[in-house]
Coordinates of C-alpha atoms (C1' of nucleotides) in Angstrom, one line a residue:
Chain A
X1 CA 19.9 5.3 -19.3
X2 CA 22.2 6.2 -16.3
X3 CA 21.2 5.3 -12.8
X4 CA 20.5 7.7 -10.8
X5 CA 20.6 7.9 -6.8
X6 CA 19.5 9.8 -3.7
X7 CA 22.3 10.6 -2.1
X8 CA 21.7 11.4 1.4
X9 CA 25.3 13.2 1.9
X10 CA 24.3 15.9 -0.7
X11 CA 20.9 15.6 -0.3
X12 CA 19.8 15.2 -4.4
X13 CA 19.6 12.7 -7.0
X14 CA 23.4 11.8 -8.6
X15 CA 24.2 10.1 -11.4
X16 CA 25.8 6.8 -10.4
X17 CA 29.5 6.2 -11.8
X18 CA 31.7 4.1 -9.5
X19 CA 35.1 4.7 -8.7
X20 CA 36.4 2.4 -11.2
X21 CA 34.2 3.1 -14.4
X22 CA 36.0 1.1 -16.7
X23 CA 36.0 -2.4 -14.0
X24 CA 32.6 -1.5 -13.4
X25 CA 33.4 -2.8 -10.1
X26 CA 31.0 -1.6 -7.2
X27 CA 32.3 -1.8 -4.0
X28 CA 29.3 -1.3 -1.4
X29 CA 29.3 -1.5 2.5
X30 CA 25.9 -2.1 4.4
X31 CA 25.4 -2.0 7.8
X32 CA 24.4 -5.5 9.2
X33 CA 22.6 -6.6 12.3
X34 CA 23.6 -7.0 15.9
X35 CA 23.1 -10.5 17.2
X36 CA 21.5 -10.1 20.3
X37 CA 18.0 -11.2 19.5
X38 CA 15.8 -11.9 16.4
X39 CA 16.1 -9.3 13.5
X40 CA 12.9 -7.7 13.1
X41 CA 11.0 -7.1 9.7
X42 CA 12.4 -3.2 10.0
X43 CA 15.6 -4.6 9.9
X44 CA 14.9 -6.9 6.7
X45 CA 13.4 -3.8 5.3
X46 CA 17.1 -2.6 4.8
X47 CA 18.4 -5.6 3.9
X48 CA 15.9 -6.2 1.2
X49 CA 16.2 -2.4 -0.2
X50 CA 19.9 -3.2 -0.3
X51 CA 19.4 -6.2 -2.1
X52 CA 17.3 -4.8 -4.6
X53 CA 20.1 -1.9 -5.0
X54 CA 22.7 -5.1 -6.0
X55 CA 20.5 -7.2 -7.7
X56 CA 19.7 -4.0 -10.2
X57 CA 23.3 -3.1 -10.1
X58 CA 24.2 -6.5 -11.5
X59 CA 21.5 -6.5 -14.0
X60 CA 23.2 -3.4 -15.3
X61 CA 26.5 -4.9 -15.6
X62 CA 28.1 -4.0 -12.3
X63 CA 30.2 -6.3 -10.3
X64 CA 29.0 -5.5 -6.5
X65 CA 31.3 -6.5 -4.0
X66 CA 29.2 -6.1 -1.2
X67 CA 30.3 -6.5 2.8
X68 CA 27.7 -6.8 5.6
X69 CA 29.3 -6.2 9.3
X70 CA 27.4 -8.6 12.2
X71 CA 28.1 -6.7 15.2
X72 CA 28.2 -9.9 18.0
X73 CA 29.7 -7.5 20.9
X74 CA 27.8 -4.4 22.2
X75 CA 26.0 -3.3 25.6
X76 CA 23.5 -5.3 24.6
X77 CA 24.9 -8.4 23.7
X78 CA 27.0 -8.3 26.6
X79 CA 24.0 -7.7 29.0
X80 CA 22.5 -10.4 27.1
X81 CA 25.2 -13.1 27.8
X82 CA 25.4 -12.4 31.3
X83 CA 21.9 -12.8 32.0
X84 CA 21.4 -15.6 30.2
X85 CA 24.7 -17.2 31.7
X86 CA 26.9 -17.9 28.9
X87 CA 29.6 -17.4 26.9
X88 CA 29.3 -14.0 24.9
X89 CA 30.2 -15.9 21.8
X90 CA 27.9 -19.2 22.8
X91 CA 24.9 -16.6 23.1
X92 CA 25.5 -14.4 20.0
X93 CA 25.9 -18.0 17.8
X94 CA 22.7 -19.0 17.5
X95 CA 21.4 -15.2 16.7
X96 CA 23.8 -15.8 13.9
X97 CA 22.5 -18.6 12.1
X98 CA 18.9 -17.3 12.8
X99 CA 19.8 -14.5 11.1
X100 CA 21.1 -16.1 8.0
X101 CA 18.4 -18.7 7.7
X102 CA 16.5 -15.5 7.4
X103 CA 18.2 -14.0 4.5
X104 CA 18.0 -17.1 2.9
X105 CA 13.8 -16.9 3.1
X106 CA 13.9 -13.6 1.8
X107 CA 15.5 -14.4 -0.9
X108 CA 18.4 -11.8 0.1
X109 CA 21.4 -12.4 -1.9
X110 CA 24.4 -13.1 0.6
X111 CA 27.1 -11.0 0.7
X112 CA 30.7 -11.3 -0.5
X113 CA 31.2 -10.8 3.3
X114 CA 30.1 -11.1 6.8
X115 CA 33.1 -9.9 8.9
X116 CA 32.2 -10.1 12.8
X117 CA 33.4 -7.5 15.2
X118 CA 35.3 -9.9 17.8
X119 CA 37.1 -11.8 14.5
X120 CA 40.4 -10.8 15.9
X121 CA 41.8 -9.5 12.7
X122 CA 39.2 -7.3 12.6
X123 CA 39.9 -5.9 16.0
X124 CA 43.7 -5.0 15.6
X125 CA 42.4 -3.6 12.7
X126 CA 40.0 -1.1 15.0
X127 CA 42.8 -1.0 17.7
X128 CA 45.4 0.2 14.6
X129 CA 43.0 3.0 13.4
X130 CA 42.5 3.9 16.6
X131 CA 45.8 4.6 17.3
X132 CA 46.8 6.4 14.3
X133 CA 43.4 8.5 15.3
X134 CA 45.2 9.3 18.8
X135 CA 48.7 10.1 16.9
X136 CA 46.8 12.9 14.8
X137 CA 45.5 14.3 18.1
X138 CA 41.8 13.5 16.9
X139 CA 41.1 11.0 20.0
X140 CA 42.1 11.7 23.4
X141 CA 41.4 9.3 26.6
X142 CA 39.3 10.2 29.1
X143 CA 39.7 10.0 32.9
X144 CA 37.3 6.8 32.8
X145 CA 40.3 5.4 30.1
X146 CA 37.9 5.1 27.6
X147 CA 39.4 6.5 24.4
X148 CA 36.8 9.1 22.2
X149 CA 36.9 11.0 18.9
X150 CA 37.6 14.3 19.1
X151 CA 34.6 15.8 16.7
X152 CA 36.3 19.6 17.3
X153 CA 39.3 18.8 15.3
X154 CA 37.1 16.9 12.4
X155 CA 35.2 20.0 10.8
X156 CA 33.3 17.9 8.5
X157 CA 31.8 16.5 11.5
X158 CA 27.6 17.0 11.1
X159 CA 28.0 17.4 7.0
X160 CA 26.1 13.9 6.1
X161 CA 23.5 15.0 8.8
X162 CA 23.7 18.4 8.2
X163 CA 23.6 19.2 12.1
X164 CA 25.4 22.2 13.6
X165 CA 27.2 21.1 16.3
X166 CA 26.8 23.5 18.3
X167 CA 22.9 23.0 17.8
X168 CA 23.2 19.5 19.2
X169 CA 20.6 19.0 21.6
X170 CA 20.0 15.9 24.3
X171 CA 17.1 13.9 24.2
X172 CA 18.0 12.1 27.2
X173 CA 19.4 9.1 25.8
X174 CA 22.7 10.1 26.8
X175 CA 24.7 7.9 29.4
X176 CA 25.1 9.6 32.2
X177 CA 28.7 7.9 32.6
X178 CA 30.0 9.9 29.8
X179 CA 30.8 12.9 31.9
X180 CA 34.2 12.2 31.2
X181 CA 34.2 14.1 27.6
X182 CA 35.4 17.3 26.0
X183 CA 32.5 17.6 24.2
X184 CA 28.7 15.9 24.6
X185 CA 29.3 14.9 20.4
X186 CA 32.2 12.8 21.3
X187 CA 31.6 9.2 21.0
X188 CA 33.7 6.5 22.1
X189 CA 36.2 4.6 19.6
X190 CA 37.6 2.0 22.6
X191 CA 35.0 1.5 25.2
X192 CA 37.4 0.6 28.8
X193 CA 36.8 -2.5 30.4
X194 CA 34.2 -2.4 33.7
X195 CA 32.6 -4.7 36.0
X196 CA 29.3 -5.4 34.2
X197 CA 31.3 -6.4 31.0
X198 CA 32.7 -9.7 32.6
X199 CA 35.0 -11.9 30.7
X200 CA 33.8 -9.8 27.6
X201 CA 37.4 -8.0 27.0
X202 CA 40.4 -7.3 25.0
X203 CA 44.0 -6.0 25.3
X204 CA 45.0 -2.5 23.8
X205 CA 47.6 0.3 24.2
X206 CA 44.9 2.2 26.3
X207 CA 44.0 -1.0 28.6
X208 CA 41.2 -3.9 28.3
X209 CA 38.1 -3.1 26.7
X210 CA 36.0 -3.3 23.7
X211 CA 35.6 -1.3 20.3
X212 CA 33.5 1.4 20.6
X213 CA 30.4 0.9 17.8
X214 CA 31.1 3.0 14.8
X215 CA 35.1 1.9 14.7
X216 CA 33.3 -1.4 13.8
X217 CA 32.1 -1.0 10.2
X218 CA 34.7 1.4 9.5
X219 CA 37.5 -1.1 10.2
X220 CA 35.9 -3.5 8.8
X221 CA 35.1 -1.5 5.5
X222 CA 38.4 -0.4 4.4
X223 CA 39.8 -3.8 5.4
X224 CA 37.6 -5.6 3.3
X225 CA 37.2 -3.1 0.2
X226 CA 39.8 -0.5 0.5
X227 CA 40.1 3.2 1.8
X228 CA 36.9 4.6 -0.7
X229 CA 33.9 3.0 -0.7
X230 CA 31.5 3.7 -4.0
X231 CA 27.9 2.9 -2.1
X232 CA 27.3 2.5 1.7
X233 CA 23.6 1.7 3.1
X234 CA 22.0 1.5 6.1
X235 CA 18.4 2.9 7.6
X236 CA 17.9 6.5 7.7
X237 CA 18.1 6.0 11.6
X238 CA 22.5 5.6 11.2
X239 CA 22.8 8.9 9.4
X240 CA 23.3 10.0 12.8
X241 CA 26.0 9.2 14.5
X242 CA 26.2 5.9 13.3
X243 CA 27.6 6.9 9.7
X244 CA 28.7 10.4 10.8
X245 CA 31.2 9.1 13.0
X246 CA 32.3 6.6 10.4
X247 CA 32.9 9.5 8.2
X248 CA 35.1 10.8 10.8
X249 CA 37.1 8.1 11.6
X250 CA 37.8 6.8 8.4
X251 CA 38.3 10.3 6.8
X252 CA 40.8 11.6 9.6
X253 CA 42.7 8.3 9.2
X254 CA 43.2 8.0 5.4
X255 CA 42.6 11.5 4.5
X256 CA 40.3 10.2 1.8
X257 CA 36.9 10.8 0.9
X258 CA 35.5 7.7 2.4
X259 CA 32.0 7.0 0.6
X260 CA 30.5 8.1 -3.0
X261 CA 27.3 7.4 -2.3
X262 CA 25.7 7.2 0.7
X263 CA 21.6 5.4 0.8
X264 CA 19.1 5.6 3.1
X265 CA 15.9 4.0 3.6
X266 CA 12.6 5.1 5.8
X267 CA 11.8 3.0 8.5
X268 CA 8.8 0.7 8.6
X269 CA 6.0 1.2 10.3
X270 CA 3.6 0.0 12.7
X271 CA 0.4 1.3 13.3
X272 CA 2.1 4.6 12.0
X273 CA 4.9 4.4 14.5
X274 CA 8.7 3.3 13.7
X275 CA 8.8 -0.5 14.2
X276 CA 11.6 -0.8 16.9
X277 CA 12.6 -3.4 19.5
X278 CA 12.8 -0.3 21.7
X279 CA 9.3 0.0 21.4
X280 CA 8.2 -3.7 21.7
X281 CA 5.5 -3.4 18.5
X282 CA 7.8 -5.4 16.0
X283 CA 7.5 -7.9 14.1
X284 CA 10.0 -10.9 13.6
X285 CA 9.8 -12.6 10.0
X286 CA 9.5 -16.1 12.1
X287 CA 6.3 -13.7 13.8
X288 CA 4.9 -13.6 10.1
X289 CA 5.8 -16.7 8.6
X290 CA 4.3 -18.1 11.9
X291 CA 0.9 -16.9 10.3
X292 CA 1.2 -18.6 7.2
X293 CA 2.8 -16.0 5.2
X294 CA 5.8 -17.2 2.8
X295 CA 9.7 -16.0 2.8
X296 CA 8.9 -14.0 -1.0
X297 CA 5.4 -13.0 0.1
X298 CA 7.5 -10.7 2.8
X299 CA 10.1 -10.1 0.4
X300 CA 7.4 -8.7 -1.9
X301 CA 5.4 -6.8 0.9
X302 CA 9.5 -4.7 2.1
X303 CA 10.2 -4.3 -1.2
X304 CA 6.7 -2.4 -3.2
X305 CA 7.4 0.4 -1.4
X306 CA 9.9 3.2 -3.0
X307 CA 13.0 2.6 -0.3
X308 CA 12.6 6.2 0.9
X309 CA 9.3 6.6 1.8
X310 CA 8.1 5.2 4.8
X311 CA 6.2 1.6 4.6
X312 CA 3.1 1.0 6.9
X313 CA 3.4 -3.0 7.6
X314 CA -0.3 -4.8 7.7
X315 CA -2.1 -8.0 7.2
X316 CA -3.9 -6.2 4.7
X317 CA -0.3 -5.6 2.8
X318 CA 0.5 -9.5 3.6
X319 CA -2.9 -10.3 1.9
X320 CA -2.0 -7.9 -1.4
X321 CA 1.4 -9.4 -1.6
X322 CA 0.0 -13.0 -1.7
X323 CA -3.1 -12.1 -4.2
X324 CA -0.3 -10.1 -6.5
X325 CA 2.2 -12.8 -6.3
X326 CA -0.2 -15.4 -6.8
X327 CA -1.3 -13.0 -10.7
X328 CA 2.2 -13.7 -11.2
X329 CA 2.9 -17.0 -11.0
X330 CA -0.5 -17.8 -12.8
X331 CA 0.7 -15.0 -15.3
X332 CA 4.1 -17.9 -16.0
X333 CA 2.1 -21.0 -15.9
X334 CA 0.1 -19.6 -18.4
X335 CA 3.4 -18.8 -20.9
X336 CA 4.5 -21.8 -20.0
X337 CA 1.4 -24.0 -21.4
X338 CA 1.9 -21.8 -24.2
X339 CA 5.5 -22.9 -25.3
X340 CA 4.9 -26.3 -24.0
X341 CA 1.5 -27.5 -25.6
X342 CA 2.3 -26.7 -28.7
X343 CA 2.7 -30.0 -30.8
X344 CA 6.1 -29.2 -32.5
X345 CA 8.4 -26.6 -30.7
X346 CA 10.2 -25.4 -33.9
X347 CA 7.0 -24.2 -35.8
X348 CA 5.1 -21.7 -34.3
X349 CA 2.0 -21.8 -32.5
X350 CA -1.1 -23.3 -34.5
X351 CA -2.9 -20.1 -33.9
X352 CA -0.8 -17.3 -36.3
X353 CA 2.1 -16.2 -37.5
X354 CA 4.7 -16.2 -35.2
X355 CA 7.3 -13.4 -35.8
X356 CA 11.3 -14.7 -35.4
X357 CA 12.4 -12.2 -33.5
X358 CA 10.5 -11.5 -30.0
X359 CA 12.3 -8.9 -28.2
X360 CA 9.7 -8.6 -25.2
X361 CA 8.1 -5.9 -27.0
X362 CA 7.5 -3.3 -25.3
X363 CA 7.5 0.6 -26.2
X364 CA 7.4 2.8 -23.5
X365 CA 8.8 2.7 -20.4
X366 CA 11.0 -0.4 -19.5
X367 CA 10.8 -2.1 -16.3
X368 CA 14.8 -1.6 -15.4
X369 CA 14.7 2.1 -16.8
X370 CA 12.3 2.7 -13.8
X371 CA 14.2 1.2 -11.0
X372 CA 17.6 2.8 -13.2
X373 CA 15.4 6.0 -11.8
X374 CA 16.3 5.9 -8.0
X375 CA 14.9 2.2 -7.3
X376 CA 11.2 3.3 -8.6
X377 CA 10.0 -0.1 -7.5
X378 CA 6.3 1.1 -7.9
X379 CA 6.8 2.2 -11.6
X380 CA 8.5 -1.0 -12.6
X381 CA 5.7 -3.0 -11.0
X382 CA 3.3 -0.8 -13.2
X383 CA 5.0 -2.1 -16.1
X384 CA 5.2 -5.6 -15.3
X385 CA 1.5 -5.6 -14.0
X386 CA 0.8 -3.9 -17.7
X387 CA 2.5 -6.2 -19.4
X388 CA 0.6 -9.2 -17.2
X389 CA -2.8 -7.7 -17.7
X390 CA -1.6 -7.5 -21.9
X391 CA -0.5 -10.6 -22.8
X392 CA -3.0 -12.2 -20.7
X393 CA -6.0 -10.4 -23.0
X394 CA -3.6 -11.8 -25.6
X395 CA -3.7 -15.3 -24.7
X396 CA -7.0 -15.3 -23.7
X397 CA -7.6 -14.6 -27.6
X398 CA -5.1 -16.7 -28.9
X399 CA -3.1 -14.9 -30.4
X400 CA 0.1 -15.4 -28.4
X401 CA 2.7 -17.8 -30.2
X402 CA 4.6 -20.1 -28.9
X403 CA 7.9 -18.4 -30.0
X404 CA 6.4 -15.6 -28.7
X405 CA 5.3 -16.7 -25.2
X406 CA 9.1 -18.0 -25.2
X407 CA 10.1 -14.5 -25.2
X408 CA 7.9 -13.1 -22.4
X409 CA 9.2 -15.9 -20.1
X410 CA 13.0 -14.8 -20.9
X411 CA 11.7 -11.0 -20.1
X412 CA 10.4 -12.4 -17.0
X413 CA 14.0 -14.3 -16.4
X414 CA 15.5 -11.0 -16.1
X415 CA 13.0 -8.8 -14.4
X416 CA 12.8 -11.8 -11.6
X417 CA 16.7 -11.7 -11.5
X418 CA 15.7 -8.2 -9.6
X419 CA 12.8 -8.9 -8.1
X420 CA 13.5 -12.3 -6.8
X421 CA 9.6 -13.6 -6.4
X422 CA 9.3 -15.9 -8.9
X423 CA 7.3 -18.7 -7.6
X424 CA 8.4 -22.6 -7.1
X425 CA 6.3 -25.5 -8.3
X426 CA 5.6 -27.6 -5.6
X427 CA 5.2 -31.1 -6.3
X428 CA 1.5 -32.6 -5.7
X429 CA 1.4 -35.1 -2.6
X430 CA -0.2 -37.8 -3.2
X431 CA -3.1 -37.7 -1.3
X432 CA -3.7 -34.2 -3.0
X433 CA -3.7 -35.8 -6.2
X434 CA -5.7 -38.6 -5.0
X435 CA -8.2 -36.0 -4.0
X436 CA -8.2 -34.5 -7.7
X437 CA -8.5 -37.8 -9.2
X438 CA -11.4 -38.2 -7.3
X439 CA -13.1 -35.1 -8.4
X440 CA -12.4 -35.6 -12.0
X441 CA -14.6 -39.2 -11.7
X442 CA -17.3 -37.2 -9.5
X443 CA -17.2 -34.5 -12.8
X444 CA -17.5 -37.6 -15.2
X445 CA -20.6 -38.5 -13.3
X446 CA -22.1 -34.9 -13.1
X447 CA -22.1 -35.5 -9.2
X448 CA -21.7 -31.8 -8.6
X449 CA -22.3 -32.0 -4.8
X450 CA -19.4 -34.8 -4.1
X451 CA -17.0 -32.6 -6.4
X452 CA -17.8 -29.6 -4.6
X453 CA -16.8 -31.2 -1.9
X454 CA -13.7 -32.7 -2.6
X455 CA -12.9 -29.4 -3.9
X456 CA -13.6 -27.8 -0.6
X457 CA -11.4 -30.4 0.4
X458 CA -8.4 -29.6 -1.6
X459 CA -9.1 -25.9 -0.7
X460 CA -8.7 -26.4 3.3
X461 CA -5.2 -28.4 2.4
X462 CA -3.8 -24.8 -0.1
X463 CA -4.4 -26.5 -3.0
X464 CA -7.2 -24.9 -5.4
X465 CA -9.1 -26.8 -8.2
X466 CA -9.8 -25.0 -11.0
X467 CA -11.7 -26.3 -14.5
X468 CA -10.4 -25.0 -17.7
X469 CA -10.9 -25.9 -21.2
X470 CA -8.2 -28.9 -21.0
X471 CA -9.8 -30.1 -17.7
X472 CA -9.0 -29.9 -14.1
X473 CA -6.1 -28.2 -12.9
X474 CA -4.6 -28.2 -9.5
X475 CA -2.6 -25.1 -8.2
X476 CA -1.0 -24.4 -5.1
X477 CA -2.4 -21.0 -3.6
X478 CA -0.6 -18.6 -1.4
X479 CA 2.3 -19.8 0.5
X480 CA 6.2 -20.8 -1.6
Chain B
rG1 C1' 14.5 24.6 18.6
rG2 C1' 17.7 22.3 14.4
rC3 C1' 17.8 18.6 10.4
rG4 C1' 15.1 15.2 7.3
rG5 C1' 11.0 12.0 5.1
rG6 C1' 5.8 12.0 3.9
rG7 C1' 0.5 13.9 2.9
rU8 C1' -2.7 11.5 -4.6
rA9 C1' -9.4 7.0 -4.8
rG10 C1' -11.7 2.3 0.9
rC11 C1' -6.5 0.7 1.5
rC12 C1' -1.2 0.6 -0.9
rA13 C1' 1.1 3.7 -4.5
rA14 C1' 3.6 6.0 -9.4
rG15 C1' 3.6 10.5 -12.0
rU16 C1' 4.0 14.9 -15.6
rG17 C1' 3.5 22.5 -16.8
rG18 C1' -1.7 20.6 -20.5
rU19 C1' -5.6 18.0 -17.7
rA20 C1' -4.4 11.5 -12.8
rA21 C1' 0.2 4.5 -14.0
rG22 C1' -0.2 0.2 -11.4
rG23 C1' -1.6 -3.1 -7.2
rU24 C1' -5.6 -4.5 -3.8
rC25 C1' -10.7 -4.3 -2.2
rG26 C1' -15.8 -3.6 -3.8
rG27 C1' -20.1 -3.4 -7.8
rG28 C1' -21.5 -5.2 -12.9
rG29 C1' -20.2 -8.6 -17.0
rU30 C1' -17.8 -12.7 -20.4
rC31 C1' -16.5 -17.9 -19.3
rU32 C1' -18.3 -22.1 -15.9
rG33 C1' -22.8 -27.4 -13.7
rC34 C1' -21.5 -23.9 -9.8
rA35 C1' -17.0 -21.8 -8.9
rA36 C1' -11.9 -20.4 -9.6
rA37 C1' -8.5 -18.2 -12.9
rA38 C1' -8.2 -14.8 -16.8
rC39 C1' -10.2 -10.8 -19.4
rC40 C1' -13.8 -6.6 -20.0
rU41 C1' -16.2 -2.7 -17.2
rC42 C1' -17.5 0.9 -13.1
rU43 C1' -15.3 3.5 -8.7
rA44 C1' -10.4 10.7 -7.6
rU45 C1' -13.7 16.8 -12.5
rU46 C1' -9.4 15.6 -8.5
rC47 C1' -3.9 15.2 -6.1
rG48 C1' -3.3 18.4 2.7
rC49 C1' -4.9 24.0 3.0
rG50 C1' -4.5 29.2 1.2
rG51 C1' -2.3 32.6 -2.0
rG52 C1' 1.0 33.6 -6.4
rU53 C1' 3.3 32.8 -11.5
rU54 C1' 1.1 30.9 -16.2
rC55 C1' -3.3 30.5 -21.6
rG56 C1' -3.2 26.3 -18.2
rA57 C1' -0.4 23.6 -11.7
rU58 C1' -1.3 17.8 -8.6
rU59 C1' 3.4 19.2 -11.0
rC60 C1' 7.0 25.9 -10.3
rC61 C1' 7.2 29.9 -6.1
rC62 C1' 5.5 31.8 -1.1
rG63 C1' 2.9 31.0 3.4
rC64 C1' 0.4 27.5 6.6
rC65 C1' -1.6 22.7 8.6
rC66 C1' -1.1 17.5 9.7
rC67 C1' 1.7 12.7 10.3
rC68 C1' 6.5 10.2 11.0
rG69 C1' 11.6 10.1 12.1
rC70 C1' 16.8 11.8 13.7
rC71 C1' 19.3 15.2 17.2
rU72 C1' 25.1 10.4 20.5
rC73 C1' 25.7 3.7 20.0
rC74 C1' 17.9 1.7 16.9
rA75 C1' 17.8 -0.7 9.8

RNA sequence: GGCGGGGUAGCCAAGUGGUAAGGUCGGGGUCUGCAAAACCUCUAUUCGCGGGUUCGAUUCCCGCCCCCGCCUCCA
């Protein structure tokens, strides 16, 4: 089955084929984060879309070569630094790391790269397509030497939005220092050097400054993978100007088509209102970890909704994510005591027959044929929570083999190689298992009111007591 | 005003021209010392509203309503 994407540029679902079919090489841009605070959970909302798009690309047999900008100079960096006293560089740093430690507790699979927007390599490569921009007559400096695109001599300008320029209306978020301009739609490509900017500057043909936003990723793109870029991503809140202008600029340099495929996803919610730092009602993932939530139990809650529909963030979600999770990773222990109690690993389980051949058996629809449908996240979770519910009733009647129960758990290796949730045993302190010891002899003695206890006990630390067939067992709930 | 996204059970959310996946919550069971987990079972004659096409529409067409976003540097 072919994979099939939204393609915001021509507004309907495309058959994916990359440029290079036969390398099945993916080359994919996605815009990263500016370093001048705490990314918030809108922002990971992207990043986790995007890394669902790579991880499904891989598990299709693509090779994605994936770059992720970090813009570390902007207005509001800049305004940052100075208020805070320090170096541009010294304050953006520890934004930085923040925001990989972050990736790494969502489980976001890093990117090939992470080019940074004052990496000096990067810049003469802005301050070179800049120029060749100004040589084709498609950017012109102003009176206040900043240097902006000329959008009248790109008539593709507005396609990806599909906004008539001449329908362009101001919402008041306009600077009012940009009177300088030929036209209100031209956006700055070098950004001239002024008082409230500091020490934050660098050299070019057109005098000291800084690169103007949207030369960043396009620099940086075609530097790191080339002139044509098979996938670029970002929120649907880039589509204009942010990717608009990149079109642009990269378009009236090379004279190529720039991107195949360009992806969007909604914005998250709050209380039904975009989750924005502009607005002040957002959420950092240190905010929800804070409360007890874990790295995947976030990771699940961005990631169940289809990546173009808008997502609604609440503790009751939190609270679905950990109770769904939690199905899971009972759902593995479960196929685990299956191929491990058995007495002898090469017959089959003691209950029946035990066919050879366990393909995960499944007619009908396939978990990765449903995200190979546009990402349908919520129809490949059907399947798996299907195929849960099933083998479950199965086991629960013994009639799963071991060989079997093998199988389900290598199904599960390569749905999780998507989804990225699978849960990690955490070793028992001792004190919990001292604690379960404990209840076992209070069990022995029938003193139900000490073992209720203890199990209380075990319940205020995470861990939950639970008494099966084959005596206690002690799970970790919630949390890793 | 222009351009998009969305309106399906308490909540979240798939979906098809033929009569509504899944998750979660809640009720009732099986199991258990009691629980928990797991499983079984119940919970939308109905898919924002009004027309139309059709033997039949939630699904196609037309009109309308509501929510959210973008319209120059917010993922």
């Amino acid at each position: 089955m072919a994979i099939r994407l939204f393609n915001t540029y021509s507004r309907a679902l495309e058959e994916f084929s990359p440029l290079d079919p036969a390398g099945r090489e993916v080359k994919m841009y996605t815009c990263g984060p500016t370093v001048y605070s705490h990314a918030h959970l809108g922002n990971f909302r992207a990043y986790v879309f995007e890394d669902l798009l790579q991880r499904h690309l891989g598990l299709r047999g693509f090779n994605v070569r994936r770059v992720m900008n970090i813009t570390d100079v902007d207005d509001k960096t800049i305004r940052g630094s100075s208020e805070a006293g320090v170096p541009l560089a010294e304050f953006t740093a520890p934004f930085k790391k923040a925001f990989f430690d972050d990736l790494d507790t969502l489980r976001i699979k890093r990117a090939d790269s992470f080019p940074e927007a004052t990496d000096p390599r990067e810049l003469a490569k802005m301050i070179e397509m800049i120029g060749t921009l100004m040589e084709r007559g498609l950017a012109y400096q102003a009176e206040d030497k900043s240097v902006y695109f000329r959008i009248n001599k790109f008539p593709d300008y507005g396609k990806l939005a599909h906004f008539d320029l001449a329908e362009l209306r101001s919402t008041g978020r306009v600077k009012s220092d940009e009177y300088d301009k030929e036209h209100v739609g031209d956006f700055a490509l070098w950004k001239a050097w002024d008082e409230e900017d500091g020490a934050v500057k660098w050299e070019s043909p057109w005098g000291d400054g800084r690169p103007g936003w949207h030369i960043e990723c396009s620099a940086m793109a075609t530097q790191l993978l080339g002139e044509q870029l098979d996938i670029h991503c970002g929120g649907v809140d880039n589509i204009f100007p942010h990717h608009e202008a990149e079109i642009a600029q990269t378009e009236g340099c090379t004279g190529k088509k720039f991107v195949r495929y360009w992806l969007h996803c909604a914005h998250l919610m709050v209380e039904g209102q975009k989750m924005a730092k502009s607005l002040g009602n957002f959420y950092t993932l240190r905010d929800v970890i804070g409360k007890g939530y874990s790295g995947r139990e976030v990771r699940y809650a961005l990631m169940r909704v289809h990546y173009r529909a808008p997502l609604n963030f609440t503790w009751e979600g939190m609270e679905e994510a950990r109770v769904a999770l939690g199905r899971i990773d009972e759902w593995v222990r479960r196929l685990n005591a299956e191929t491990d109690s058995k007495d002898n690993p090469e017959a089959p389980s003691s209950k029946l027959q035990a066919p050879e051949k366990h393909q995960a058996p499944m007619a009908g629809p396939d978990f990765h044929d449903a995200l190979d449908d546009d990402l349908n996240i919520s129809g490949a979770l059907g399947v798996l929570f299907e195929t849960i519910r099933e083998t479950n009733r199965r086991i629960d009647g013994g009639e799963i083999a071991a060989g079997e129960a093998k199988a389900w758990l290598d199904w599960w290796g390569r749905v999780d190689q998507v989804l990225g949730i699978s849960g990690e045993e955490a070793a028992l302190p001792e004190e919990i298992a001292g604690l379960a010891e404990a209840r076992v002899q209070a069990r022995l003695a029938k003193e139900w009111r000490k073992s209720d206890e203890l199990r209380d006990e075990l319940a205020a630390r995470g861990w939950e007591a639970r008494d099966t067939k084959d005596g206690q067992k002690i799970t970790r709930r919630g949390g890793a």
